[in-house]
Short mmCIF file of C-alpha atoms in Angstrom, two decimals:
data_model
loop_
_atom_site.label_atom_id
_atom_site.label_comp_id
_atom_site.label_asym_id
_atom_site.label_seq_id
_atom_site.Cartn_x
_atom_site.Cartn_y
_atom_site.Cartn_z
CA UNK A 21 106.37 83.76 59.91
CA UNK A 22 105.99 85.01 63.39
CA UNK A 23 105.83 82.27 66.67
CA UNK A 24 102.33 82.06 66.56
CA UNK A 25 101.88 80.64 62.67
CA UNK A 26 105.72 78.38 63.87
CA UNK A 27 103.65 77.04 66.55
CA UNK A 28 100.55 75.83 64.00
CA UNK A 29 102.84 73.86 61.82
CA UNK A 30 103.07 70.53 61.67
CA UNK A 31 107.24 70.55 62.17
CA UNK A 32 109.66 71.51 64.72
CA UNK A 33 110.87 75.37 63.60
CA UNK A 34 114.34 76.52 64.27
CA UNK A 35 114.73 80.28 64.02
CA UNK A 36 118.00 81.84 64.97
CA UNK A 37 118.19 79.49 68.05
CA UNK A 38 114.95 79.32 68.87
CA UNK A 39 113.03 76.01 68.54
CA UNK A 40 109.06 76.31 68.82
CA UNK A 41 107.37 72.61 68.85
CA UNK A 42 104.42 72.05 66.98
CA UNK A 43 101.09 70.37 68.61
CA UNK A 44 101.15 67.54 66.42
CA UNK A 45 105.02 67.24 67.38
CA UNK A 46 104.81 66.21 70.90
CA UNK A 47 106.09 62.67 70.46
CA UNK A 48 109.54 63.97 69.06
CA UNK A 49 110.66 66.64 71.63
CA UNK A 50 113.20 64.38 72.85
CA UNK A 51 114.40 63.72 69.34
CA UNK A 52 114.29 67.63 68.56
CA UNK A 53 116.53 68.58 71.68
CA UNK A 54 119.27 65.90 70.79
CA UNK A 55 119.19 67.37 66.94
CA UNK A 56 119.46 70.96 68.14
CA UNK A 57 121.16 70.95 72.02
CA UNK A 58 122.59 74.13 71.27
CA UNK A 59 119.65 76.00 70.58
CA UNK A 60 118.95 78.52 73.33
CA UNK A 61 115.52 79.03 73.06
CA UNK A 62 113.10 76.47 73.40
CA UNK A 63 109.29 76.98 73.90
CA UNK A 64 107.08 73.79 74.80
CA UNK A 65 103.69 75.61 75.52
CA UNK A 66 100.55 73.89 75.44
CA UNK A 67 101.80 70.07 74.41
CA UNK A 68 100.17 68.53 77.73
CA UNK A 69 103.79 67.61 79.32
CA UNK A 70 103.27 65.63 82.16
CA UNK A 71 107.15 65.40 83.05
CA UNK A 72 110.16 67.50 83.12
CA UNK A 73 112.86 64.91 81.21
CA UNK A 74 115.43 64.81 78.29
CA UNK A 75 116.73 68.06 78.57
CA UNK A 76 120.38 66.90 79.68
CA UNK A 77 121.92 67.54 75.89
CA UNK A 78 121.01 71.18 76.13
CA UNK A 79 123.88 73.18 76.94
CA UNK A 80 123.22 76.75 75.33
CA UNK A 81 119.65 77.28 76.70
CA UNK A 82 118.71 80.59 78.18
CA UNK A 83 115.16 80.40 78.05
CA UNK A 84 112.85 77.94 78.73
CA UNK A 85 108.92 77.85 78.07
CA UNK A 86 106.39 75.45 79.62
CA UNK A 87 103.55 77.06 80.25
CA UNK A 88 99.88 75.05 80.20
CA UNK A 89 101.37 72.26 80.71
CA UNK A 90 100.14 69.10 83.05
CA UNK A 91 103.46 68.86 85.11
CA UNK A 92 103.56 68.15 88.74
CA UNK A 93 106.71 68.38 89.76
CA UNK A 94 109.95 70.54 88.82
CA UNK A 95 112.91 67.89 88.59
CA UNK A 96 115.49 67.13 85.85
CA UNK A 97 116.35 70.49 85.17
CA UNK A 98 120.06 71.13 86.98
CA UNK A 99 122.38 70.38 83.92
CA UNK A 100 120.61 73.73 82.30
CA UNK A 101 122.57 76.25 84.00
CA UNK A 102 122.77 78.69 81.41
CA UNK A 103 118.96 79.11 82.54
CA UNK A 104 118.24 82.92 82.53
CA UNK A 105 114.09 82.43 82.13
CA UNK A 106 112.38 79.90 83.42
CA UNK A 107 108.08 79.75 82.52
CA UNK A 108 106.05 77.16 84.16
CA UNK A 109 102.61 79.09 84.13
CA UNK A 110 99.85 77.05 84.58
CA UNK A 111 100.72 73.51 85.19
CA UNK A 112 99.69 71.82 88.75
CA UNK A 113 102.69 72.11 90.77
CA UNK A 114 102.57 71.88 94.50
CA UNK A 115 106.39 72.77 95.54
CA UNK A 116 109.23 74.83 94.47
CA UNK A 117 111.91 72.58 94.24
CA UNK A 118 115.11 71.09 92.41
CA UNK A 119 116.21 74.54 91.11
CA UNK A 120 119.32 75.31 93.36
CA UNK A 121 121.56 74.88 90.56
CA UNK A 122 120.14 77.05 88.61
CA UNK A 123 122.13 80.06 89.91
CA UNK A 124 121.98 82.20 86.88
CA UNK A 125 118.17 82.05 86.87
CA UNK A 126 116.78 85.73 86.47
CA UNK A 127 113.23 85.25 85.59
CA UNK A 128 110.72 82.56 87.07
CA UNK A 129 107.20 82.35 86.29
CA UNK A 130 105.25 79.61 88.41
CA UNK A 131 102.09 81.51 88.34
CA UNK A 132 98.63 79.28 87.95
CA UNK A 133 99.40 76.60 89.97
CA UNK A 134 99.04 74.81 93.42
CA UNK A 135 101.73 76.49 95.61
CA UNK A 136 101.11 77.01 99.53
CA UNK A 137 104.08 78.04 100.33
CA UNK A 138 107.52 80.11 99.06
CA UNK A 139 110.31 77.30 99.37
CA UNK A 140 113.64 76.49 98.08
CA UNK A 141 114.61 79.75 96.35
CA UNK A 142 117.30 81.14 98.37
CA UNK A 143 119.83 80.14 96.09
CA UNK A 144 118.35 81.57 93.39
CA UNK A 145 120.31 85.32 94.25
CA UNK A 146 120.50 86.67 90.54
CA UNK A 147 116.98 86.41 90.49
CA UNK A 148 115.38 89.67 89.09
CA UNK A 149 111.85 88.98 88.42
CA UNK A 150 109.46 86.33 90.14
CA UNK A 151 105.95 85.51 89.34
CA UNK A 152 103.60 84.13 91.78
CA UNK A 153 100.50 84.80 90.62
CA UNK A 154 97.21 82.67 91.35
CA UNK A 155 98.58 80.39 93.71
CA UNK A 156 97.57 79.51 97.59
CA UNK A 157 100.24 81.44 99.29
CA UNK A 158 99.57 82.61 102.91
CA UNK A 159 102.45 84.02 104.00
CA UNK A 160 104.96 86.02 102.30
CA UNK A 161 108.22 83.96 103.43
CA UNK A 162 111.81 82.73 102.10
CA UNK A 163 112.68 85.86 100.28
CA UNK A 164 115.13 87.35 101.89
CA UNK A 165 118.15 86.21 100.04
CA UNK A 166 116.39 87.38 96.70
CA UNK A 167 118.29 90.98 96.76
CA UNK A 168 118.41 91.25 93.19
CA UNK A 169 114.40 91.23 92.65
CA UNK A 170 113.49 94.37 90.96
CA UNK A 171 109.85 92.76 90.73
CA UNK A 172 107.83 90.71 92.85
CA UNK A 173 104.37 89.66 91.47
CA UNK A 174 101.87 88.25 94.46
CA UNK A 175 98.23 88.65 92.98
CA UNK A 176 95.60 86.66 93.53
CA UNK A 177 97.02 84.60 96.50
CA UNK A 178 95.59 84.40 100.24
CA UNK A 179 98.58 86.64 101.57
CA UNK A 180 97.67 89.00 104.98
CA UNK A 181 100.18 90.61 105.87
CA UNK A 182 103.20 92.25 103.99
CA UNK A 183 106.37 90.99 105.56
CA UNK A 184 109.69 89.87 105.24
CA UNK A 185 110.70 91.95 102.03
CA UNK A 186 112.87 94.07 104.48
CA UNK A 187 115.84 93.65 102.33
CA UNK A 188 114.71 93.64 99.11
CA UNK A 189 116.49 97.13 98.14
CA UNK A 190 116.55 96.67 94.71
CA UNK A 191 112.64 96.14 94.06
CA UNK A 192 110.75 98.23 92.04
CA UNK A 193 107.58 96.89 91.38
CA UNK A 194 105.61 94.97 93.69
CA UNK A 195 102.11 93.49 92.93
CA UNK A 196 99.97 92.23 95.51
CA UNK A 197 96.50 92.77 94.11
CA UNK A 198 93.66 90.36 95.01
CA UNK A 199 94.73 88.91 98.33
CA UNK A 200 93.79 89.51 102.04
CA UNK A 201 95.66 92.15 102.89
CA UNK A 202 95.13 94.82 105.73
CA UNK A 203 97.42 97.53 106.41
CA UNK A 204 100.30 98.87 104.72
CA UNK A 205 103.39 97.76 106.24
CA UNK A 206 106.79 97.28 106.39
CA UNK A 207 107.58 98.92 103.19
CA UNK A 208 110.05 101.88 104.82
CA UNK A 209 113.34 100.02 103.07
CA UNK A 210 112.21 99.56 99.48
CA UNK A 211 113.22 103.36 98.93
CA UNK A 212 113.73 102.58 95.04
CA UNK A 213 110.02 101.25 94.49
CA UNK A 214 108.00 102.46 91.36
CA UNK A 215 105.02 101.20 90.98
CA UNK A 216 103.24 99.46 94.08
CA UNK A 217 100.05 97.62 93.62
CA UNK A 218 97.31 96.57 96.24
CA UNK A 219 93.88 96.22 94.90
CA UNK A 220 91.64 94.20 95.74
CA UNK A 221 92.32 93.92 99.34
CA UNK A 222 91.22 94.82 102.97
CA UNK A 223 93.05 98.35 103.59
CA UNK A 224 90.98 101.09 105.00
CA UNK A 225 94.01 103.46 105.65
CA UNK A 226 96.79 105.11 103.79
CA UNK A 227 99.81 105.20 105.79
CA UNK A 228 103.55 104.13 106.09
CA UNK A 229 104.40 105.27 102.15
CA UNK A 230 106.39 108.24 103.49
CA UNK A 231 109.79 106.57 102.36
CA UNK A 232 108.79 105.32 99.11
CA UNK A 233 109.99 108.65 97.28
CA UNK A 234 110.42 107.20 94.05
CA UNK A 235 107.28 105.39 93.89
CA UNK A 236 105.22 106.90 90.37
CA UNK A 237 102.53 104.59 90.39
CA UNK A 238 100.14 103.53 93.19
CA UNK A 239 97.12 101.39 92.68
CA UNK A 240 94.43 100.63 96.03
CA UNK A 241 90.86 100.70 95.12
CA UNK A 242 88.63 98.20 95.78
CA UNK A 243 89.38 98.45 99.27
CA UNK A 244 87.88 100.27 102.32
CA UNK A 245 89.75 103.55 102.46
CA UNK A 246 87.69 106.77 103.28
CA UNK A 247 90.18 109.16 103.39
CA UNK A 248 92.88 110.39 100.94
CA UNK A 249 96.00 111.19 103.15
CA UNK A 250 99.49 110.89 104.25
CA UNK A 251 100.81 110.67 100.67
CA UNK A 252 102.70 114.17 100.94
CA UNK A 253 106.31 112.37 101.03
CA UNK A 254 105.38 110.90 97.49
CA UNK A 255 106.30 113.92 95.41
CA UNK A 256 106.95 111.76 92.45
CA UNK A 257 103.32 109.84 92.23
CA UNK A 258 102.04 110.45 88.13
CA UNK A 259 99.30 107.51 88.52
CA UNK A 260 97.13 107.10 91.38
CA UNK A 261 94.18 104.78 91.65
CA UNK A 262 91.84 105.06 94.89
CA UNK A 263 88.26 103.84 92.85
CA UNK A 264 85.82 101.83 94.35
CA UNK A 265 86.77 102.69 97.95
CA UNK A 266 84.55 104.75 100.39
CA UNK A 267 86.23 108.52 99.76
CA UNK A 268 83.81 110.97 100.36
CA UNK A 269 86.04 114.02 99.46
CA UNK A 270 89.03 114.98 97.55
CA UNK A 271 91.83 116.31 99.94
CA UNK A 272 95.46 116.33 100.42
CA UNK A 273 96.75 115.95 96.86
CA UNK A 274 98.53 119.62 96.39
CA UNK A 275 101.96 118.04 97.18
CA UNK A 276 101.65 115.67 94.18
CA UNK A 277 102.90 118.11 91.49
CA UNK A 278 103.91 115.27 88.93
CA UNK A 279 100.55 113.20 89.33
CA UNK A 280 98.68 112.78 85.70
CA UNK A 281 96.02 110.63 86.03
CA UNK A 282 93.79 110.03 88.99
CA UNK A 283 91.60 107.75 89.59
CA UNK A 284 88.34 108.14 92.28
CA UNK A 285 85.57 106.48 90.43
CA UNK A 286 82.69 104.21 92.29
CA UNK A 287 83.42 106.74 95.70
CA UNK A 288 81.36 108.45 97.33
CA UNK A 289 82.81 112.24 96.32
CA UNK A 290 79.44 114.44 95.93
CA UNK A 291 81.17 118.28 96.75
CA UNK A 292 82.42 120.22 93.81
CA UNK A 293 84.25 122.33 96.04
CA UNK A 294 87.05 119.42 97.21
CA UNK A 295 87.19 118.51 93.82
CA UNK A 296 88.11 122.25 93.28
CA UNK A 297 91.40 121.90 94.77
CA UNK A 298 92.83 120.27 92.02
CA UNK A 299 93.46 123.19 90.53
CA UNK A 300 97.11 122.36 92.61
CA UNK A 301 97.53 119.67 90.52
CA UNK A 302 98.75 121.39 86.92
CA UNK A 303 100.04 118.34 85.60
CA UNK A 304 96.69 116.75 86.22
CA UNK A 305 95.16 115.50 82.34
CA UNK A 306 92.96 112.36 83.36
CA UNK A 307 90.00 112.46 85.84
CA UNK A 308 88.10 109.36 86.71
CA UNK A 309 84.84 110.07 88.92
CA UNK A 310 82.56 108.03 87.32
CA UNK A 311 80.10 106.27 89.55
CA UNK A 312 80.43 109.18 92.39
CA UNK A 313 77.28 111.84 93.27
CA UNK A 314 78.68 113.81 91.23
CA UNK A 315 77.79 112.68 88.22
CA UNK A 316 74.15 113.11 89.04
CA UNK A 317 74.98 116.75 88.04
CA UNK A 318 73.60 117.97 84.44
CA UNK A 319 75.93 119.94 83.98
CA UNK A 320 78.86 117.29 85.44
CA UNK A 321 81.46 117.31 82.19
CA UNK A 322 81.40 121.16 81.70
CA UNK A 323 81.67 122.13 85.07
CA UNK A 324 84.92 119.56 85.27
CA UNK A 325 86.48 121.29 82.41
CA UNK A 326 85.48 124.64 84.03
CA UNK A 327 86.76 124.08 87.30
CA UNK A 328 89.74 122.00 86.14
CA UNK A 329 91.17 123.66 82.44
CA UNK A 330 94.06 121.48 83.24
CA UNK A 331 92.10 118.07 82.22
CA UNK A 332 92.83 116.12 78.67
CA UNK A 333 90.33 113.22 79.55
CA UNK A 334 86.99 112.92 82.49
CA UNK A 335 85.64 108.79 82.41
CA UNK A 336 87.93 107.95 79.71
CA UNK A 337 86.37 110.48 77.74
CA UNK A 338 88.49 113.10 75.83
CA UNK A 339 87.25 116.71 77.34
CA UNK A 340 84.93 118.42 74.38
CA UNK A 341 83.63 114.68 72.92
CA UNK A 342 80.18 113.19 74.29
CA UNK A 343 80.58 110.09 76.64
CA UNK A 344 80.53 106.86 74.36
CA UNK A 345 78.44 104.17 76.33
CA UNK A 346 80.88 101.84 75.40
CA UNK A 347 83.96 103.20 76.59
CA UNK A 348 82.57 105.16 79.26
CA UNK A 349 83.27 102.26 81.78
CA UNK A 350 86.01 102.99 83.94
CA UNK A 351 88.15 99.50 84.51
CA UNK A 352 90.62 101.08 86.48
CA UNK A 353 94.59 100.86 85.60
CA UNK A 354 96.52 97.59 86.21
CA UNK A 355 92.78 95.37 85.62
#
């Protein structure tokens, strides 16, 4: 019986230390803790918890689930300090607070809720993921301590400006997607960075990646950027993802001998000839122009696979098959 079928039945399920609570259990999750404190897994999704309480007899637990909850406030939680995962997605909370004694904390998840502001996490230093997602957060602040991080998820919050994640070393994937941002900035120390995502923002320029040397996935479009450059330094880029942004040429790419799949669609690219010079690119197998002049061409898909022999897949689309209306879309990686 896997968690989801657990979670339908009408008892508390034990499993090898993990206890899943039932919908029609919610009265007795006090009573199942005491029973079972040394279980060390416990997942309380979805039972319309108003209040963190009762978890003092659990001494084992490593990993704690509340998501879509109701609760308001994070309290009554420092006796768990064998804590290694922490999920409170989607509840209403306002504040990060009351977790300082969780010190061996090394994932939290407070995505989907009310939060303005970073707070109260500096003591959280064997931290190694954080989740952030969907909030109100202006400013990135209060993350300094957080060396450990080796991802940092920001989407869909009201950041705009990237700052103060000067010494977070150890990061290697940073979201940002779906916030106000402007420029790329203040990135020069994360030097072991992988992935790096910033869609859905307000850049127009690519710049200041120079020192990201390990990065192997970049995601901008939907943004205003009309020119691909200054990516040279990033020898080791497979993805990259510049649809829906203003580029009216393809340029600048020969340095990027690993780079697999690219992504241009819903630009503005309507010369076969700077398309031509992706000949550079032999590792090249996935092509996204869909939505660009191009297309208007008759002959679009065969020229492609003329000009580029190199290509698996054109507008997700394997080369030799007709488009399929729907799967011909292009979502864009990361969406």
């Amino acid at each position: 019986m896997d968690t989801e079928e657990r979670a339908l039945s009408a008892e508390p399920t034990t499993t090898t230390g993990v206890v899943v609570i039932a919908a029609e259990s919610t009265a007795s999750i006090q009573e199942t803790i005491t029973q079972d404190p040394l279980v060390f897994e416990l997942d309380l999704s979805h039972r319309r918890i108003e209040r963190l309480e009762h978890f003092e007899p659990l001494r084992r637990i490593r990993r704690l689930s509340l998501r879509w909850n109701l609760v308001k406030k994070i309290e009554n939680l420092s006796t768990l300090k064998t804590l290694v995962e922490l999920e409170l997605y989607d509840n209403q909370i306002a504040i990060i607070e009351n977790l300082e004694e969780l010190t061996n904390l090394q994932i939290l998840d407070v995505s989907f809720n009310r939060l303005t502001h970073i707070q109260n996490v500096e003591k959280l230093v064997r931290l190694e993921k954080l989740y952030l997602v969907a909030n109100r957060i202006a400013v990135m602040e209060q993350l300094g301590a957080l060396t450990n991080l080796t991802m940092l998820e920001l989407g869909d919050n009201k950041l705009k400006r990237i700052e103060n994640i000067e010494s977070l070393v150890n990061l290697r994937q940073l979201f940002l997607g779906k916030n106000r941002i402007e420029r790329l900035e203040n990135l020069d120390t994360l030097v072991h960075l992988e992935i790096l995502s910033l869609q859905a923002n307000r850049i127009v320029r690519i710049e200041n990646l120079d020192r990201l040397t390990s990065l192997r996935e970049l995601y901008l479009s939907e943004n205003g950027i009309e020119t691909i450059e200054n990516l040279g330094g990033n020898r080791q880029l497979e993805t990259l993802d510049i649809g829906k942004n203003r580029v009216r040429c393809v340029a600048n790419l020969e340095a990027l001998q690993q780079l697999q799949e690219l992504w241009l669609n819903h630009n503005a690219i309507g010369e076969w000839q700077s398309v031509a010079l992706l000949r550079a690119n032999g590792a090249l197998h996935t092509l996204y122009l869909e939505a660009n002049p191009l297309v208007r061409d008759i002959r679009y898909r065969s020229k492609l696979c003329e000009i580029l022999p190199q290509l698996h897949k054109i507008d997700a689309t394997m080369c030799g098959s007709q488009p399929n209306s729907s799967t011909g879309a292009a979502t864009g990686p990361g969406q």
